[in-house]
CSV table of C-alpha atoms and ligand atoms in Angstrom, one decimal:
chain,number,residue,atom,x,y,z
A,11,UNK,CA,-12.0,-20.2,22.1
A,12,UNK,CA,-8.2,-20.9,21.6
A,13,UNK,CA,-6.7,-20.6,18.3
A,14,UNK,CA,-4.2,-19.8,15.8
A,15,UNK,CA,-4.0,-17.8,12.6
A,16,UNK,CA,-4.5,-20.1,9.5
A,17,UNK,CA,-1.7,-20.8,6.8
A,18,UNK,CA,-1.5,-18.2,4.8
A,19,UNK,CA,-0.5,-15.1,6.6
A,20,UNK,CA,-3.5,-12.0,6.9
A,21,UNK,CA,-2.1,-8.6,6.5
A,22,UNK,CA,-1.9,-6.5,8.8
A,23,UNK,CA,-0.5,-2.6,8.3
A,24,UNK,CA,0.3,-1.1,11.7
A,25,UNK,CA,0.4,2.6,11.6
A,26,UNK,CA,2.4,4.3,14.3
A,27,UNK,CA,1.9,7.2,16.3
A,28,UNK,CA,4.5,6.8,18.9
A,29,UNK,CA,4.1,6.7,22.7
A,30,UNK,CA,5.9,5.0,25.0
A,31,UNK,CA,5.7,1.8,23.5
A,32,UNK,CA,8.6,3.6,20.9
A,33,UNK,CA,10.1,4.9,23.7
A,34,UNK,CA,13.8,5.7,24.3
A,35,UNK,CA,15.6,6.6,27.6
A,36,UNK,CA,18.8,8.6,27.7
A,37,UNK,CA,22.4,7.6,29.4
A,38,UNK,CA,20.5,5.8,32.1
A,39,UNK,CA,18.4,7.4,33.4
A,40,UNK,CA,14.6,7.0,34.7
A,41,UNK,CA,13.8,9.8,31.8
A,42,UNK,CA,13.0,9.4,28.8
A,43,UNK,CA,11.4,10.4,25.1
A,44,UNK,CA,8.6,8.2,23.8
A,45,UNK,CA,8.1,8.1,19.7
A,46,UNK,CA,12.2,8.0,19.3
A,47,UNK,CA,11.7,4.7,17.9
A,48,UNK,CA,11.0,4.3,14.2
A,49,UNK,CA,7.9,1.5,14.1
A,50,UNK,CA,10.4,0.1,11.7
A,51,UNK,CA,12.7,-0.9,14.7
A,52,UNK,CA,9.7,-2.4,16.6
A,53,UNK,CA,8.8,-4.6,14.5
A,54,UNK,CA,12.3,-5.5,14.0
A,55,UNK,CA,12.6,-6.1,17.8
A,56,UNK,CA,9.4,-9.0,17.3
A,57,UNK,CA,10.8,-10.8,15.1
A,58,UNK,CA,7.9,-13.7,16.2
A,59,UNK,CA,5.2,-11.1,14.6
A,60,UNK,CA,6.3,-12.3,11.4
A,61,UNK,CA,4.7,-16.1,12.5
A,62,UNK,CA,1.1,-13.8,12.6
A,63,UNK,CA,0.8,-12.0,9.5
A,64,UNK,CA,2.3,-10.6,7.1
A,65,UNK,CA,2.8,-6.1,7.8
A,66,UNK,CA,2.9,-3.5,6.3
A,67,UNK,CA,3.7,-0.4,8.1
A,68,UNK,CA,3.6,3.3,8.0
A,69,UNK,CA,4.7,6.2,10.4
A,70,UNK,CA,1.6,8.6,10.5
A,71,UNK,CA,2.9,10.5,13.5
A,72,UNK,CA,6.0,10.0,16.5
A,73,UNK,CA,4.5,11.8,19.3
A,74,UNK,CA,3.4,11.2,22.3
A,75,UNK,CA,0.1,10.9,23.4
A,76,UNK,CA,-0.4,13.9,25.3
A,77,UNK,CA,0.6,15.9,22.0
A,78,UNK,CA,-2.0,14.0,20.0
A,79,UNK,CA,-5.2,16.7,19.5
A,80,UNK,CA,-8.1,17.0,16.4
A,81,UNK,CA,-5.1,17.5,13.6
A,82,UNK,CA,-3.8,13.8,14.3
A,83,UNK,CA,-7.5,11.7,14.6
A,84,UNK,CA,-8.2,13.2,10.4
A,85,UNK,CA,-4.8,11.6,9.3
A,86,UNK,CA,-4.7,8.7,11.5
A,87,UNK,CA,-8.8,8.1,10.8
A,88,UNK,CA,-8.0,8.8,7.0
A,89,UNK,CA,-5.1,6.5,6.5
A,90,UNK,CA,-7.9,3.8,9.0
A,91,UNK,CA,-10.1,3.5,6.5
A,92,UNK,CA,-7.5,4.2,3.4
A,93,UNK,CA,-6.0,0.9,4.8
A,94,UNK,CA,-9.0,-0.9,5.3
A,95,UNK,CA,-11.2,-0.1,2.2
A,96,UNK,CA,-7.6,-2.2,0.5
A,97,UNK,CA,-8.9,-5.5,-0.5
A,98,UNK,CA,-6.0,-7.4,0.6
A,99,UNK,CA,-5.7,-5.5,4.1
A,100,UNK,CA,-7.5,-8.0,6.6
A,101,UNK,CA,-7.3,-5.1,9.7
A,102,UNK,CA,-5.0,-2.4,11.2
A,103,UNK,CA,-2.9,-1.5,14.4
A,104,UNK,CA,-2.0,1.5,15.5
A,105,UNK,CA,1.0,2.1,18.2
A,106,UNK,CA,0.0,5.5,20.3
A,107,UNK,CA,0.5,6.3,23.6
A,108,UNK,CA,-1.1,5.5,26.4
A,109,UNK,CA,-2.5,8.9,27.6
A,110,UNK,CA,-5.0,9.7,25.1
A,111,UNK,CA,-5.3,5.9,23.7
A,112,UNK,CA,-8.6,5.8,24.8
A,113,UNK,CA,-10.3,9.1,23.2
A,114,UNK,CA,-8.3,8.0,19.8
A,115,UNK,CA,-9.5,4.9,20.2
A,116,UNK,CA,-13.5,6.0,20.8
A,117,UNK,CA,-13.1,9.0,18.3
A,118,UNK,CA,-11.8,5.9,15.6
A,119,UNK,CA,-14.8,3.8,16.5
A,120,UNK,CA,-17.7,6.4,15.5
A,121,UNK,CA,-15.9,7.4,12.6
A,122,UNK,CA,-14.2,4.0,10.9
A,123,UNK,CA,-16.8,3.0,8.8
A,124,UNK,CA,-15.9,-0.5,8.9
A,125,UNK,CA,-15.9,-4.6,10.1
A,126,UNK,CA,-11.9,-4.9,9.9
A,127,UNK,CA,-10.4,-5.4,13.0
A,128,UNK,CA,-8.9,-2.2,14.2
A,129,UNK,CA,-6.7,-2.7,17.7
A,130,UNK,CA,-5.0,0.5,19.1
A,131,UNK,CA,-2.0,-0.7,21.4
A,132,UNK,CA,0.8,0.6,23.2
A,133,UNK,CA,2.9,0.2,26.6
A,134,UNK,CA,3.7,1.1,30.0
A,135,UNK,CA,7.8,1.0,30.2
A,136,UNK,CA,9.4,2.5,27.4
A,137,UNK,CA,11.6,0.5,24.8
A,138,UNK,CA,14.3,0.2,26.9
A,139,UNK,CA,13.6,-0.5,29.8
A,140,UNK,CA,14.1,-4.1,31.8
A,141,UNK,CA,11.5,-6.1,31.0
A,142,UNK,CA,9.5,-3.7,28.6
A,143,UNK,CA,5.9,-5.0,27.9
A,144,UNK,CA,5.8,-3.4,24.4
A,145,UNK,CA,6.9,-6.3,22.6
A,146,UNK,CA,4.7,-8.8,23.3
A,147,UNK,CA,1.4,-6.2,23.7
A,148,UNK,CA,3.0,-5.7,19.9
A,149,UNK,CA,2.8,-9.4,19.5
A,150,UNK,CA,-1.3,-9.6,20.8
A,151,UNK,CA,-2.5,-6.6,18.7
A,152,UNK,CA,-1.0,-8.2,15.7
A,153,UNK,CA,-2.9,-11.7,16.5
A,154,UNK,CA,-6.1,-9.9,17.5
A,155,UNK,CA,-6.0,-7.5,14.4
A,156,UNK,CA,-5.1,-11.2,12.3
A,157,UNK,CA,-8.2,-13.2,13.6
A,158,UNK,CA,-11.2,-13.3,12.1
A,159,UNK,CA,-13.4,-13.2,14.9
A,160,UNK,CA,-12.2,-9.9,16.1
A,161,UNK,CA,-14.5,-8.7,12.9
A,162,UNK,CA,-17.4,-6.2,14.1
A,163,UNK,CA,-16.3,-6.1,17.2
A,164,UNK,CA,-15.6,-1.7,17.2
A,165,UNK,CA,-12.1,-0.5,18.0
A,166,UNK,CA,-10.2,-2.9,20.2
A,167,UNK,CA,-7.7,-1.7,22.4
A,168,UNK,CA,-4.6,-4.7,23.2
A,169,UNK,CA,-3.1,-4.5,26.7
A,170,UNK,CA,-1.0,-7.0,29.3
A,171,UNK,CA,-3.0,-9.4,27.5
A,172,UNK,CA,-6.4,-8.3,27.7
A,173,UNK,CA,-8.3,-6.9,25.0
A,174,UNK,CA,-10.2,-4.0,25.8
A,175,UNK,CA,-13.9,-1.8,23.6
A,176,UNK,CA,-12.3,1.7,23.0
A,177,UNK,CA,-16.0,2.7,24.4
A,178,UNK,CA,-15.5,0.9,27.6
A,179,UNK,CA,-11.6,1.4,28.6
A,180,UNK,CA,-9.9,3.4,30.5
A,181,UNK,CA,-6.2,4.4,31.7
A,182,UNK,CA,-6.9,4.1,35.5
A,183,UNK,CA,-3.1,3.9,36.7
A,184,UNK,CA,-0.2,6.3,35.9
A,185,UNK,CA,3.0,4.2,35.2
A,186,UNK,CA,1.2,0.3,36.4
A,187,UNK,CA,1.3,-2.6,33.7
A,188,UNK,CA,-2.3,-3.0,34.4
A,189,UNK,CA,-3.5,0.5,33.5
A,190,UNK,CA,-5.9,0.5,31.2
A,191,UNK,CA,-9.9,-1.4,33.0
A,192,UNK,CA,-12.4,-1.8,31.5
A,193,UNK,CA,-14.5,-1.6,35.3
A,194,UNK,CA,-18.7,-1.2,33.7
A,195,UNK,CA,-19.1,-3.5,30.5
A,196,UNK,CA,-16.5,-5.2,31.3
A,197,UNK,CA,-13.5,-7.0,29.2
A,198,UNK,CA,-13.7,-7.9,25.3
A,199,UNK,CA,-11.9,-10.8,25.6
A,200,UNK,CA,-7.8,-11.8,26.8
A,201,UNK,CA,-5.1,-12.7,24.9
A,202,UNK,CA,-2.5,-15.2,25.8
A,203,UNK,CA,0.9,-14.9,23.8
A,204,UNK,CA,-1.2,-14.2,20.3
A,205,UNK,CA,-4.1,-17.0,21.4
A,206,UNK,CA,-7.6,-14.9,21.3
A,207,UNK,CA,-10.9,-15.8,23.9
A,208,UNK,CA,-13.5,-13.3,22.6
A,209,UNK,CA,-16.3,-12.5,25.0
A,210,UNK,CA,-20.0,-10.9,24.3
A,211,UNK,CA,-19.6,-8.4,21.4
A,212,UNK,CA,-20.2,-4.8,21.8
A,213,UNK,CA,-23.7,-3.6,22.8
A,214,UNK,CA,-23.3,0.2,21.3
A,215,UNK,CA,-23.3,1.0,18.0
A,216,UNK,CA,-20.1,1.3,16.3
A,217,UNK,CA,-17.6,1.8,13.3
A,218,UNK,CA,-19.5,0.6,10.0
A,219,UNK,CA,-23.4,1.3,12.0
A,220,UNK,CA,-22.0,4.8,12.7
A,221,UNK,CA,-23.4,7.9,11.7
A,222,UNK,CA,-21.0,10.4,11.7
A,223,UNK,CA,-18.9,10.9,8.6
A,224,UNK,CA,-15.7,12.6,8.7
A,225,UNK,CA,-15.0,14.5,5.6
A,226,UNK,CA,-12.6,16.6,4.7
A,227,UNK,CA,-14.7,19.9,4.9
A,228,UNK,CA,-16.1,18.2,8.2
A,229,UNK,CA,-15.4,21.3,11.4
A,230,UNK,CA,-14.9,19.5,14.3
A,231,UNK,CA,-15.9,22.4,17.2
A,232,UNK,CA,-14.5,24.0,19.9
A,233,UNK,CA,-15.9,21.5,23.6
A,234,UNK,CA,-14.5,22.1,26.7
A,235,UNK,CA,-14.2,20.1,29.6
A,236,UNK,CA,-14.5,21.2,32.9
A,237,UNK,CA,-13.7,19.4,36.4
A,238,UNK,CA,-16.5,20.3,39.2
A,239,UNK,CA,-15.7,20.5,42.2
A,240,UNK,CA,-17.2,21.6,45.9
A,241,UNK,CA,-17.0,25.3,46.2
A,242,UNK,CA,-16.8,25.7,42.2
A,243,UNK,CA,-18.0,28.9,41.2
A,244,UNK,CA,-18.9,29.1,37.3
A,245,UNK,CA,-16.1,31.1,36.2
A,246,UNK,CA,-14.7,28.3,34.5
A,247,UNK,CA,-17.8,27.7,32.4
A,248,UNK,CA,-18.6,31.1,32.1
A,249,UNK,CA,-14.6,31.1,30.8
A,250,UNK,CA,-15.3,28.3,28.8
A,251,UNK,CA,-17.8,30.0,26.7
A,252,UNK,CA,-16.9,33.0,26.2
A,253,UNK,CA,-14.1,31.6,24.3
A,254,UNK,CA,-15.7,30.0,21.6
A,255,UNK,CA,-16.7,26.6,22.9
A,256,UNK,CA,-19.5,24.8,20.9
A,257,UNK,CA,-19.6,22.5,24.3
A,258,UNK,CA,-19.0,21.8,27.3
A,259,UNK,CA,-19.1,18.6,29.4
A,260,UNK,CA,-19.1,18.6,33.2
A,261,UNK,CA,-16.8,15.8,34.8
A,262,UNK,CA,-19.8,16.8,37.5
A,263,UNK,CA,-19.3,15.1,40.8
A,264,UNK,CA,-21.2,11.7,42.1
A,265,UNK,CA,-24.1,11.2,39.4
A,266,UNK,CA,-23.0,14.3,37.0
A,267,UNK,CA,-23.8,17.1,40.1
A,268,UNK,CA,-22.6,20.6,40.1
A,269,UNK,CA,-23.0,23.6,43.3
A,270,UNK,CA,-26.0,25.7,42.1
A,271,UNK,CA,-23.8,28.2,41.2
A,272,UNK,CA,-21.8,26.2,38.4
A,273,UNK,CA,-25.1,24.9,37.2
A,274,UNK,CA,-26.7,28.5,36.7
A,275,UNK,CA,-24.2,28.7,34.2
A,276,UNK,CA,-24.3,25.7,32.4
A,277,UNK,CA,-28.1,27.3,32.1
A,278,UNK,CA,-26.9,30.4,30.2
A,279,UNK,CA,-24.9,28.4,28.0
A,280,UNK,CA,-27.1,26.6,27.3
A,281,UNK,CA,-29.5,29.7,26.4
A,282,UNK,CA,-26.6,30.7,24.6
A,283,UNK,CA,-26.4,27.7,22.1
A,284,UNK,CA,-23.4,25.7,24.1
A,285,UNK,CA,-24.6,21.9,24.2
A,286,UNK,CA,-23.4,21.3,28.2
A,287,UNK,CA,-23.6,17.5,29.1
A,288,UNK,CA,-23.1,16.4,32.2
A,289,UNK,CA,-20.3,13.6,32.6
A,290,UNK,CA,-19.2,12.1,35.8
A,291,UNK,CA,-15.3,12.6,37.9
A,292,UNK,CA,-16.3,9.3,39.8
A,293,UNK,CA,-14.9,7.6,37.3
A,294,UNK,CA,-18.0,4.7,37.2
A,295,UNK,CA,-21.5,4.5,37.3
A,296,UNK,CA,-24.5,6.1,34.5
A,297,UNK,CA,-25.1,9.8,35.1
A,298,UNK,CA,-28.5,9.5,34.6
A,299,UNK,CA,-31.4,12.5,34.0
A,300,UNK,CA,-33.5,14.3,36.2
A,301,UNK,CA,-32.7,13.1,39.3
A,302,UNK,CA,-30.9,15.8,41.8
A,303,UNK,CA,-31.5,18.4,38.6
A,304,UNK,CA,-34.3,18.9,36.3
A,305,UNK,CA,-32.3,18.5,32.9
A,306,UNK,CA,-35.2,18.7,30.9
A,307,UNK,CA,-36.5,22.0,32.5
A,308,UNK,CA,-32.3,23.5,31.5
A,309,UNK,CA,-31.8,21.3,27.9
A,310,UNK,CA,-28.8,19.9,29.4
A,311,UNK,CA,-27.7,16.4,28.0
A,312,UNK,CA,-25.9,13.2,30.4
A,313,UNK,CA,-23.2,11.4,28.9
A,314,UNK,CA,-24.5,8.4,30.4
A,315,UNK,CA,-22.0,5.9,30.9
A,316,UNK,CA,-19.4,7.9,29.4
A,317,UNK,CA,-16.0,9.0,30.9
A,318,UNK,CA,-16.0,13.2,30.9
A,319,UNK,CA,-13.0,12.9,28.0
A,320,UNK,CA,-15.7,9.8,26.0
A,321,UNK,CA,-18.1,12.5,26.4
A,322,UNK,CA,-16.4,15.4,24.5
A,323,UNK,CA,-15.3,13.4,21.7
A,324,UNK,CA,-19.1,12.5,20.7
A,325,UNK,CA,-20.0,15.6,21.9
A,326,UNK,CA,-17.7,17.1,19.2
A,327,UNK,CA,-19.0,14.6,16.6
A,328,UNK,CA,-22.8,14.9,17.7
A,329,UNK,CA,-22.5,18.6,17.0
A,330,UNK,CA,-21.5,18.3,13.7
A,331,UNK,CA,-24.8,16.6,12.9
A,332,UNK,CA,-27.3,18.3,15.0
A,333,UNK,CA,-27.3,21.6,17.6
A,334,UNK,CA,-30.6,19.8,19.1
A,335,UNK,CA,-30.2,19.3,22.6
A,336,UNK,CA,-32.5,16.5,22.3
A,337,UNK,CA,-31.1,15.0,19.8
A,338,UNK,CA,-27.4,14.9,20.8
A,339,UNK,CA,-28.9,13.0,24.3
A,340,UNK,CA,-30.3,10.1,21.9
A,341,UNK,CA,-26.5,9.6,20.2
A,342,UNK,CA,-25.5,9.5,24.0
A,343,UNK,CA,-28.3,6.2,24.3
A,344,UNK,CA,-26.4,5.1,21.9
A,345,UNK,CA,-23.2,4.9,21.2
B,30,LIG,N1,2.9,10.3,28.1
B,30,LIG,C1,3.3,9.4,27.3
B,30,LIG,C2,2.2,8.8,25.6
B,30,LIG,O1,1.0,8.6,26.1
B,30,LIG,C3,3.3,8.1,28.2
B,30,LIG,C4,2.4,7.2,28.1
B,30,LIG,C5,2.2,6.0,27.1
B,30,LIG,O2,2.8,6.0,25.8
B,30,LIG,O3,2.7,4.4,28.2
B,30,LIG,O4,2.5,8.7,24.8
C-alpha cells in the first residue's frame, strides 16, 4: 500500500527522551554520551521532515534508556495523552534509547487510550557516527505517525526500515542496525524512505481497548524479574519476596521451567500473596499452562507469548486491577 501524505500536512508531536539517536561522541573516541543532542537539533538535521508533517517538539527527558523508569513512563504517558487529546495532533513520535524501548512501547500500548498513531524511534549509532541511522529512522517514524492508515494498530516501533508492534518487538543484538525483531507474530509493516507498507493489524487488545487506567494516584507495584539457570536455588526468589515485591516474573528455562527448589520457592511466594509469572529465557514460543508444572495447583500464571521484561510490564499494570491469579492469567491471554 505505497502512499504519501496529503498536501495539507498533518501535525505530529515529537516527545524526546534521549537515547543514542541523540548521542554524541567525544574526542573522536568510539564512546559516546546518549541524549546529548536536543530534539530541536535532531529535527533540524533532517530538513526533509518538513515535507511530511508540521512538527511540534517537546523534550520530556534526556537519558539513556537504561535509566528509563516508572517515573519517566508516567510522565511520558501523561504527555502522550495530552498530545493525543489535542484535536490538531494527528500522531505522536517518541525518540527513545533502544535498550528498553520495547518495555516503554508495551507500557504505552497498555495505558494510552487513543487510536491515533504513537511511534517510538531510536538509533543504534550515535548522531555523530559515520552513516548514523537516526535521521532516516526519524524521517520514517514521522511518516508513520502522520499516516491515516497507522491508526488503531497499537503503539509502533520504527527502526531499520521496519515497523514493529510494541507488543511483538524485542532488541536482539547489542550493536547492529537490525537489532529489532518481531519473531513471534511478525512485522506491522515496512517503511521505505517514508513510504508505508502496512501488514495485518494486531490481534491482541491495546490502547483504546485497554482496561488499564494510569491516574495520578495509581501505584505501580514492585515486580521483579529472576533469571533461571541450571542449578538455580531459591535464594533470589526468596530475596525478591523479602524485599517487598508484589509480583515476580521468572525467566524460566525452556517452556518456563524451573528447578524443583526454585519452584518450591515460587509456590511459597504465591502462598504469601505474590503473583508469580512463568516466562521463558528462550526468546521465542509460548509458555503453556500445566505442561511440566502444575500451574493450576500452585496458583502460577504463564506469560504466554510475552518475554520476561514485557511480562513484568503487564503484571505491574494487572496488579493495579486485581491480585487474583486467574484474572491476571486472563490478561496474559488478552494483551
Ligand atoms: N544505552 C543506550 C540507550 O538505550 C544505547 C542504546 C540506543 O539508544 O541505541 O539509550
